[in-house]
CSV table of C-alpha atoms in Angstrom, one decimal:
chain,number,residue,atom,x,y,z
P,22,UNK,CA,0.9,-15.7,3.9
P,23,UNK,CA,-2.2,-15.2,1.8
P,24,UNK,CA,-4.4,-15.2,4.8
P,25,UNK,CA,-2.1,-13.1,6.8
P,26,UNK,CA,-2.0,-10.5,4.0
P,27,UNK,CA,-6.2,-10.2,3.9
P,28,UNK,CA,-6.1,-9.7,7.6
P,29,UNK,CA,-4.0,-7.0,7.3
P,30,UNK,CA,-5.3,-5.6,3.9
P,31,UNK,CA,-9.3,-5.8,5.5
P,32,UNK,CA,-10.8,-7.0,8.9
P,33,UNK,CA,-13.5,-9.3,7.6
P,34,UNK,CA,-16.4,-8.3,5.5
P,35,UNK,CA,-17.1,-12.4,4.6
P,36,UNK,CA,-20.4,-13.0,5.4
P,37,UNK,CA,-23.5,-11.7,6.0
P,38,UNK,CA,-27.4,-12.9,6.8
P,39,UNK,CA,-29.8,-12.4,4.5
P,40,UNK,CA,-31.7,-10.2,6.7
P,41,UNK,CA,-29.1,-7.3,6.5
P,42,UNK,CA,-28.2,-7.8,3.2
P,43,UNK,CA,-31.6,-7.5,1.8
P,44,UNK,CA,-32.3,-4.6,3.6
P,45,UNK,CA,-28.7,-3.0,2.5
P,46,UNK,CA,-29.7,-3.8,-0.7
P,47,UNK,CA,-33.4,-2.3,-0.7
P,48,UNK,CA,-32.0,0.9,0.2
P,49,UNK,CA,-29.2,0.9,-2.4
P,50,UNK,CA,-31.4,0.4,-4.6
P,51,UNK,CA,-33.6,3.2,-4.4
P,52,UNK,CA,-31.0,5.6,-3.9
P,53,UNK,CA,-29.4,3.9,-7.3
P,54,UNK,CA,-32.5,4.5,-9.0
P,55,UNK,CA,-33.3,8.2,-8.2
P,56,UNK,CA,-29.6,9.4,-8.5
P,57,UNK,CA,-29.5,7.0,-11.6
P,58,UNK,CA,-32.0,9.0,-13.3
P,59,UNK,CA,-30.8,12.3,-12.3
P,60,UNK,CA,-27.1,11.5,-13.4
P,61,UNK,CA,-28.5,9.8,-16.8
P,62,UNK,CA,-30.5,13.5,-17.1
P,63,UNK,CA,-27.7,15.5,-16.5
P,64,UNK,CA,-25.4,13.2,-18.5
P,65,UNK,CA,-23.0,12.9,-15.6
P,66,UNK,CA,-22.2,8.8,-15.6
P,67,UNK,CA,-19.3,7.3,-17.8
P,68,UNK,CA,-18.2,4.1,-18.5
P,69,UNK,CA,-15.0,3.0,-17.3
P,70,UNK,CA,-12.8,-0.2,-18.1
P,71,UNK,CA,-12.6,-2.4,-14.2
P,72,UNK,CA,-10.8,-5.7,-13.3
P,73,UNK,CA,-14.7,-6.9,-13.1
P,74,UNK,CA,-15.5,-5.4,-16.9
P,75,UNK,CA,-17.2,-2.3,-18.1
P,76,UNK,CA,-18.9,-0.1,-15.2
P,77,UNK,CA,-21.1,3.1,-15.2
P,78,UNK,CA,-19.6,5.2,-12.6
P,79,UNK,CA,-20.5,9.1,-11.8
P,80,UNK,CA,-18.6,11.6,-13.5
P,81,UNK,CA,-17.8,13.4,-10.9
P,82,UNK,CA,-18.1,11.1,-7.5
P,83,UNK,CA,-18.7,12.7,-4.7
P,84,UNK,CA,-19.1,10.4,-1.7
P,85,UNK,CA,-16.3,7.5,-2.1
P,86,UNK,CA,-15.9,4.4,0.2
P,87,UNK,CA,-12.6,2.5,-0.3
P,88,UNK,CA,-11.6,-0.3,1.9
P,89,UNK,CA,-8.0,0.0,0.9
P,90,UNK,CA,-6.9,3.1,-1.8
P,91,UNK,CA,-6.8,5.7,0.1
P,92,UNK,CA,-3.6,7.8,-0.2
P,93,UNK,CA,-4.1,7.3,-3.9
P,94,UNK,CA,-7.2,9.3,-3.4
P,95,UNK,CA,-5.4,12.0,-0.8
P,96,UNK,CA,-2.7,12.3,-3.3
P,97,UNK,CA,-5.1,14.1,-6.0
P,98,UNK,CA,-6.5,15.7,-3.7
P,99,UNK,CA,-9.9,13.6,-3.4
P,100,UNK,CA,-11.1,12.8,0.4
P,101,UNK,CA,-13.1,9.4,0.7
P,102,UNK,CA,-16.3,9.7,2.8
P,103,UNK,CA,-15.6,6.0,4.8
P,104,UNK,CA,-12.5,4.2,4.3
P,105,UNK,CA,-10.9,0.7,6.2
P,106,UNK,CA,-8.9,1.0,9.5
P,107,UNK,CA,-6.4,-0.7,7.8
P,108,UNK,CA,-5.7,2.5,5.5
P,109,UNK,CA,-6.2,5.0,8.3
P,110,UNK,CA,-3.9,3.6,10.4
P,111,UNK,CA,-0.5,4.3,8.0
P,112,UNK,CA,1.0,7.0,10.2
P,113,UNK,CA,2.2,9.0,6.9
P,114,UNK,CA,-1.6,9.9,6.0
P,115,UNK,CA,-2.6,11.2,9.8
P,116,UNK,CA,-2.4,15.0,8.5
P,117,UNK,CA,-4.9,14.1,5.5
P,118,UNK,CA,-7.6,12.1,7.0
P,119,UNK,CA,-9.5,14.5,9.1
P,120,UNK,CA,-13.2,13.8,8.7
P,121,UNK,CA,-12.7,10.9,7.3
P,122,UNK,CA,-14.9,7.9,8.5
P,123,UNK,CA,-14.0,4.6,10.0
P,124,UNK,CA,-15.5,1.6,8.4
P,125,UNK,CA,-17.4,0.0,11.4
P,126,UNK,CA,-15.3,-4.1,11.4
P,127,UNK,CA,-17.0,-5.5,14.1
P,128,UNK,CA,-19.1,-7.5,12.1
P,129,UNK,CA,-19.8,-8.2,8.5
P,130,UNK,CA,-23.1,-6.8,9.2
P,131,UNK,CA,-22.1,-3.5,10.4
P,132,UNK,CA,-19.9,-3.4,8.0
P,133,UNK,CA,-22.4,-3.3,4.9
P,134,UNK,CA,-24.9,-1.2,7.3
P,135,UNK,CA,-22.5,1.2,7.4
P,136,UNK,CA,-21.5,1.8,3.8
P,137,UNK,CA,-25.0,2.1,2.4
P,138,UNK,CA,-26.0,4.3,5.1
P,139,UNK,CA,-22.9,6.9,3.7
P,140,UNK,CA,-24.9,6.8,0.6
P,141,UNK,CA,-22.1,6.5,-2.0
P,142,UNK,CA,-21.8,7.0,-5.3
P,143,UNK,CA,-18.4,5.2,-5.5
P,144,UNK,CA,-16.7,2.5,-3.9
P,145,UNK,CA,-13.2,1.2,-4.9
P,146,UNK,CA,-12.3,-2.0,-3.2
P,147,UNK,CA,-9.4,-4.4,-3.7
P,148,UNK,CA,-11.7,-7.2,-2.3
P,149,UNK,CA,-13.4,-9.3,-4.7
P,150,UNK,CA,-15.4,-11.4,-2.6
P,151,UNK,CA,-16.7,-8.4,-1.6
P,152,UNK,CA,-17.8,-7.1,-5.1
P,153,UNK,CA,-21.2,-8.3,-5.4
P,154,UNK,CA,-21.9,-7.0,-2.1
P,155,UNK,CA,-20.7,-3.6,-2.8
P,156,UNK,CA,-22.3,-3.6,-5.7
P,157,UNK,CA,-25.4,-3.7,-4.6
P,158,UNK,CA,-25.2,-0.5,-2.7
P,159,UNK,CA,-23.1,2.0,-5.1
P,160,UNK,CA,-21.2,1.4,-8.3
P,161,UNK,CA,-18.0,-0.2,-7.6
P,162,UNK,CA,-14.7,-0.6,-9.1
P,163,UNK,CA,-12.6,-3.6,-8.5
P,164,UNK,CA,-8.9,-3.2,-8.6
P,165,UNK,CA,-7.0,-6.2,-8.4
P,166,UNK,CA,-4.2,-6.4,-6.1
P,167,UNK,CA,-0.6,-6.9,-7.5
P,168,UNK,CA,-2.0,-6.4,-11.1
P,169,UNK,CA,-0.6,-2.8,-12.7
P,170,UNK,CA,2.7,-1.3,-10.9
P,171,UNK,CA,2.5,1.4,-8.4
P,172,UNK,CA,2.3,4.3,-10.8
P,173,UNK,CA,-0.3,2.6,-13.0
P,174,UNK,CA,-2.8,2.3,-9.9
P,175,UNK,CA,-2.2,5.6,-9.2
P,176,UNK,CA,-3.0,6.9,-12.6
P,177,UNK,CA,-6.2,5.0,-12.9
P,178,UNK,CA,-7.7,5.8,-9.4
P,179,UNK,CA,-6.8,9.5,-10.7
P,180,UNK,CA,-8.9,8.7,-14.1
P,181,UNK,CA,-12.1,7.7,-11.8
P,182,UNK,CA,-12.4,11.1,-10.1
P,183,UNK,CA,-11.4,12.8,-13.3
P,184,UNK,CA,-8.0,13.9,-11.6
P,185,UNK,CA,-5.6,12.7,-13.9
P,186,UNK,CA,-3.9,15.6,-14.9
P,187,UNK,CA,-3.4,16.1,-10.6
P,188,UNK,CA,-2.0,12.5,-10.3
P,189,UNK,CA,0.7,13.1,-13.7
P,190,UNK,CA,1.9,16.0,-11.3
P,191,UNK,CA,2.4,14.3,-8.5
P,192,UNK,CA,4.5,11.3,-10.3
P,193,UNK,CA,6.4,14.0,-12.2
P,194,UNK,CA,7.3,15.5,-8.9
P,195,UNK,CA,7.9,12.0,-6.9
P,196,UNK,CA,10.3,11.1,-10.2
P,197,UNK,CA,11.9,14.3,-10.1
P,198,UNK,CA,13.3,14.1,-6.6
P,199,UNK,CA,14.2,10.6,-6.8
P,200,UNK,CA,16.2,11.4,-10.4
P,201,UNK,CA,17.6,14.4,-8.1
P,202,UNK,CA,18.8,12.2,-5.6
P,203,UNK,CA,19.7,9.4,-7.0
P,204,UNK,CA,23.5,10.4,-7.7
P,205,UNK,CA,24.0,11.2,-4.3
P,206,UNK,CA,22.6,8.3,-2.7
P,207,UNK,CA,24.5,5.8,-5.0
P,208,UNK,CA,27.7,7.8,-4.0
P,209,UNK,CA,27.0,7.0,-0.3
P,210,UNK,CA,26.0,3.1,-0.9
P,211,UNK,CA,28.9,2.8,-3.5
P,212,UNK,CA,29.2,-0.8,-4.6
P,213,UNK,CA,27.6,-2.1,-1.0
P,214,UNK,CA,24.5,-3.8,-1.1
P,215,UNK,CA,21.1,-2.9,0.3
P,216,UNK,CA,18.4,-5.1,2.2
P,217,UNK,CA,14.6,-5.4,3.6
P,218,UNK,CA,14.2,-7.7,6.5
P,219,UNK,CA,11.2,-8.0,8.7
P,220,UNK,CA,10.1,-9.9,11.6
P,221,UNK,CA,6.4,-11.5,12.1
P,222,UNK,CA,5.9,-14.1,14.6
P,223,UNK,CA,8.5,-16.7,14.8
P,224,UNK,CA,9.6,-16.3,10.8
P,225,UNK,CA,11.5,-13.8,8.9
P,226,UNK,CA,10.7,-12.2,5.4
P,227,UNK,CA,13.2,-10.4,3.1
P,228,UNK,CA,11.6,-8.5,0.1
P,229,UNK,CA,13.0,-6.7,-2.8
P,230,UNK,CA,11.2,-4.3,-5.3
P,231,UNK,CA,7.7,-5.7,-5.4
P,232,UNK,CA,6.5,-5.8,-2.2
P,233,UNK,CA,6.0,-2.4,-0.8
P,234,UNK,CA,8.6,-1.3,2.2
P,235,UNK,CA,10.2,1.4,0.2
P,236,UNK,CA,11.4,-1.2,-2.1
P,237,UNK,CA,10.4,0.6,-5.5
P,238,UNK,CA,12.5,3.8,-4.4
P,239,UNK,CA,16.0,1.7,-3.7
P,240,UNK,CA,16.2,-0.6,-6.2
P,241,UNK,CA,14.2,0.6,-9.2
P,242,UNK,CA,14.5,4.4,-8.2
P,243,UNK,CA,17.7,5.1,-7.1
P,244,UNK,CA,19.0,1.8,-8.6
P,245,UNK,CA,20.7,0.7,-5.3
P,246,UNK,CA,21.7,-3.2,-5.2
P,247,UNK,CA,20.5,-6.2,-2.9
P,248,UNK,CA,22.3,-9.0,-2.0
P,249,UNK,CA,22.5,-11.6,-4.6
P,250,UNK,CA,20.5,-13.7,-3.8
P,251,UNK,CA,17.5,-10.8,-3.2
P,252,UNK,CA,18.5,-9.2,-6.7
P,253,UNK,CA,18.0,-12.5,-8.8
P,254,UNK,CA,14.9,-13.3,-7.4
P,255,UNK,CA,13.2,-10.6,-5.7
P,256,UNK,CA,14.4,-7.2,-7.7
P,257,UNK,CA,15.4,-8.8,-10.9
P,258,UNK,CA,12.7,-11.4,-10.9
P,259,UNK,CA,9.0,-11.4,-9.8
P,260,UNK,CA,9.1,-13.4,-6.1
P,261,UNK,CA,7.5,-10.7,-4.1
P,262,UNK,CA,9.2,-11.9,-0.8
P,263,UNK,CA,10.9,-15.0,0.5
P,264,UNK,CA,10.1,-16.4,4.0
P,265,UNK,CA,13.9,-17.0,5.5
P,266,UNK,CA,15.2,-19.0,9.0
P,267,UNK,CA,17.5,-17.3,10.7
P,268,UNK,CA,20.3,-19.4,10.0
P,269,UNK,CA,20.0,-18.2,5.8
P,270,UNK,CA,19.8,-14.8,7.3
P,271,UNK,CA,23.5,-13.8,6.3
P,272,UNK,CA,22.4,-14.2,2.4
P,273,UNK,CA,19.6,-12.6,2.4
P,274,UNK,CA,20.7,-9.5,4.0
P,275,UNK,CA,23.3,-6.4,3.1
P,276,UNK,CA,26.1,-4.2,3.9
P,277,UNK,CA,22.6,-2.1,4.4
P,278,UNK,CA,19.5,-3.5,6.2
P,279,UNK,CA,15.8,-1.7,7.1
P,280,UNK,CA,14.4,-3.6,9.7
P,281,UNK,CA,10.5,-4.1,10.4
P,282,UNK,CA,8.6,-5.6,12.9
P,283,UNK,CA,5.2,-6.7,13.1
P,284,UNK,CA,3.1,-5.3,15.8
P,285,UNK,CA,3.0,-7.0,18.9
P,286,UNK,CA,5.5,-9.7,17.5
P,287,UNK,CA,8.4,-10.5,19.9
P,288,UNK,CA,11.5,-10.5,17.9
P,289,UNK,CA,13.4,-11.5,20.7
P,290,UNK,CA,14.6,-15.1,18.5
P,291,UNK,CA,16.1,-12.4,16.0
P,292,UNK,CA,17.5,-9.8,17.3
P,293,UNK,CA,19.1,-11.8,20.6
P,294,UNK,CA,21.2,-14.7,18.4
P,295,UNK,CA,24.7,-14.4,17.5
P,296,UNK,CA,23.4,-14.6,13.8
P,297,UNK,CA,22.1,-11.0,13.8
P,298,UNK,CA,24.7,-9.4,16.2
P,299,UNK,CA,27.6,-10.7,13.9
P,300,UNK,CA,26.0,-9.4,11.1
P,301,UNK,CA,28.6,-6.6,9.3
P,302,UNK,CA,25.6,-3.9,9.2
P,303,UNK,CA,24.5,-4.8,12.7
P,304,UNK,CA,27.8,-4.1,14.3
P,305,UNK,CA,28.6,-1.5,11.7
P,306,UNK,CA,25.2,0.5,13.2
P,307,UNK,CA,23.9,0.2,9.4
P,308,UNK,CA,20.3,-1.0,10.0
P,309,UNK,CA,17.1,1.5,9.7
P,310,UNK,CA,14.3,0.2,12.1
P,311,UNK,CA,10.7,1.4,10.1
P,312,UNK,CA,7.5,0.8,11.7
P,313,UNK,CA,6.1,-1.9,10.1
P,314,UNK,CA,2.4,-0.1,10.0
P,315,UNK,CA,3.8,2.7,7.9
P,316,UNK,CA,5.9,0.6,5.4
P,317,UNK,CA,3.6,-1.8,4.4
P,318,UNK,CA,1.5,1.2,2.0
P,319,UNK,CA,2.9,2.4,-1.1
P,320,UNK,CA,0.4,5.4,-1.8
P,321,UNK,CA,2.2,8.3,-3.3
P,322,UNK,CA,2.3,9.7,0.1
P,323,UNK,CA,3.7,7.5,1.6
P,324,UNK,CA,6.3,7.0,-0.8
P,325,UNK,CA,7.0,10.9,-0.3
P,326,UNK,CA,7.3,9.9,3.3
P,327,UNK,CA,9.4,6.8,3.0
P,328,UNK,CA,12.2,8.7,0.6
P,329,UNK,CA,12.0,11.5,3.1
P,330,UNK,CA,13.7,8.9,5.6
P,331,UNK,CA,15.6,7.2,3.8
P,332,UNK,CA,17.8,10.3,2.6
P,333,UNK,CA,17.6,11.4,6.5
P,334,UNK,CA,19.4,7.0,7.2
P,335,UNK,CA,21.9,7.3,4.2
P,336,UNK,CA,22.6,10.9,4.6
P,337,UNK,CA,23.8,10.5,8.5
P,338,UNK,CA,25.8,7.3,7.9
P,339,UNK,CA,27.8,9.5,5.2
P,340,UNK,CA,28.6,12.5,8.3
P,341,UNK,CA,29.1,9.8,10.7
């Protein structure tokens, strides 16, 4: 799953010649140097606390590359110069990324070319392997994936463009409307169960809280419940997600399901077998297709969006 997870997260900045590089790094280099000794003059770089130790980073940032952060940024407001097609592509940012750059994938090369010819003065990158690279061109901030909870990221990538107090707001908002409707959601689930399914190519994964889909909201939000086996392990414990065969299925999912599929994945071996169409939700009409691209973030915006359709799916089933 690993390497399935990096391909989604970033297309391939692994390697590069020596050729490129050096020539990436000459001109990172100068342009470190003369805004290094204008920011030093002006008293405009601080030191901040990274998953890679202490780094000097502008005060104020102005052209930020990010091969995976982005709605954290959107959120406060902040607009990155470049960022990864993998972040551009969640359907719930499309009305914030106008002028926003494509990082060029076709080849590690173009990649890197890219990036140092934006000139930035920041780049936040989940990719470690790619630190030293990135590096060389701007000062960059490692964030390690999985390492501090949703709101923790969020607060820290606020901290790095000096937009904390925007990024407190938005959380006090987001918890706000969940706290607002989390009474009336629990009165429409009642004691029923709640469950994350989705389909890649010829296997099945069920998640709980910690793995993105919208999972934070129902279970640790709203403080809906999963089916047992999900609660003990993947809510209530730290398993991120569980790979399932069909025939476990029935265990794994509730009187509730949202159902994902991966792009250009045939689930044809799911949704055609008796196991799924006798399923109580199935029959009941009490499963919430998501697009898979969408659900797979968990940027404040998206969250926003997620909640936004999950009170739309629990709302109807109540009038229906």
């Amino acid at each position: 799953m690993k390497h399935l997870k990096r391909t989604l997260i970033l297309c391939g900045v692994t390697m590069i010649t020596a050729g490129v590089f050096a020539g990436c790094a000459d001109r990172a280099s100068a342009k470190e140097s003369k805004a290094g000794e204008t920011q030093e003059a002006d008293g405009k770089m601080r030191t901040v606390q990274t998953d890679k130790g202490e780094v000097e980073i502008p005060e104020d940032p102005e052209v930020i590359f990010t091969d995976y952060y982005l709605g954290e940024f959107l959120a406060v407001g902040v607009k990155p110069a470049v960022a990864s097609p993998y972040s551009l592509s969640n359907p719930f940012l499309e009305d914030y990324v106008e002028g926003i750059r494509e990082m060029d994938v076709n080849s590690a090369e173009s990649s890197l070319e890219m990036i140092a010819q934006e000139q930035p003065d920041l780049i936040v990158t989940i990719t470690e392997a790619d630190y030293e690279k990135y590096s060389q061109i701007a000062p960059t901030v490692y964030i390690q994936d999985g390492k501090r909870t949703d709101e923790e990221l969020f607060l820290y990538i606020g901290d790095l463009v000096g937009k904390e107090q925007e990024a407190e707001e938005y959380l006090e908002d987001f918890r706000q409307r969940a706290e607002d409707t989390r009474e009336e959601i629990q009165g429409i689930v009642g004691d029923r169960t709640v469950s994350v399914v989705e389909v890649w190519p010829q296997q099945i994964y069920t998640m709980g809280s910690h793995f993105a889909r919208g999972g934070s909201i129902l279970y640790d939000l709203w403080g809906l419940k999963a089916p047992q086996k999900v609660q003990e392990e993947m809510v209530d414990g730290d398993t991120a997600y569980e790979v399932v065969s069909l025939e476990a299925l029935p265990e794994y999912t509730g009187d509730f399901i949202l159902y994902g599929v991966l792009a250009d994945t045939d689930s044809a071996f799911v949704e055609d077998s008796q196991i799924w169409n006798n399923l109580e939700a199935v029959k009941e009409g009490r499963v919430l297709p998501y697009e898979q691209v969408a659900f797979m973030h968990r940027d404040p915006i998206t969250l926003n969006g997620q909640m936004d359709i999950f009170l739309e799916f629990f709302r109807e089933l109540e009038e229906a």
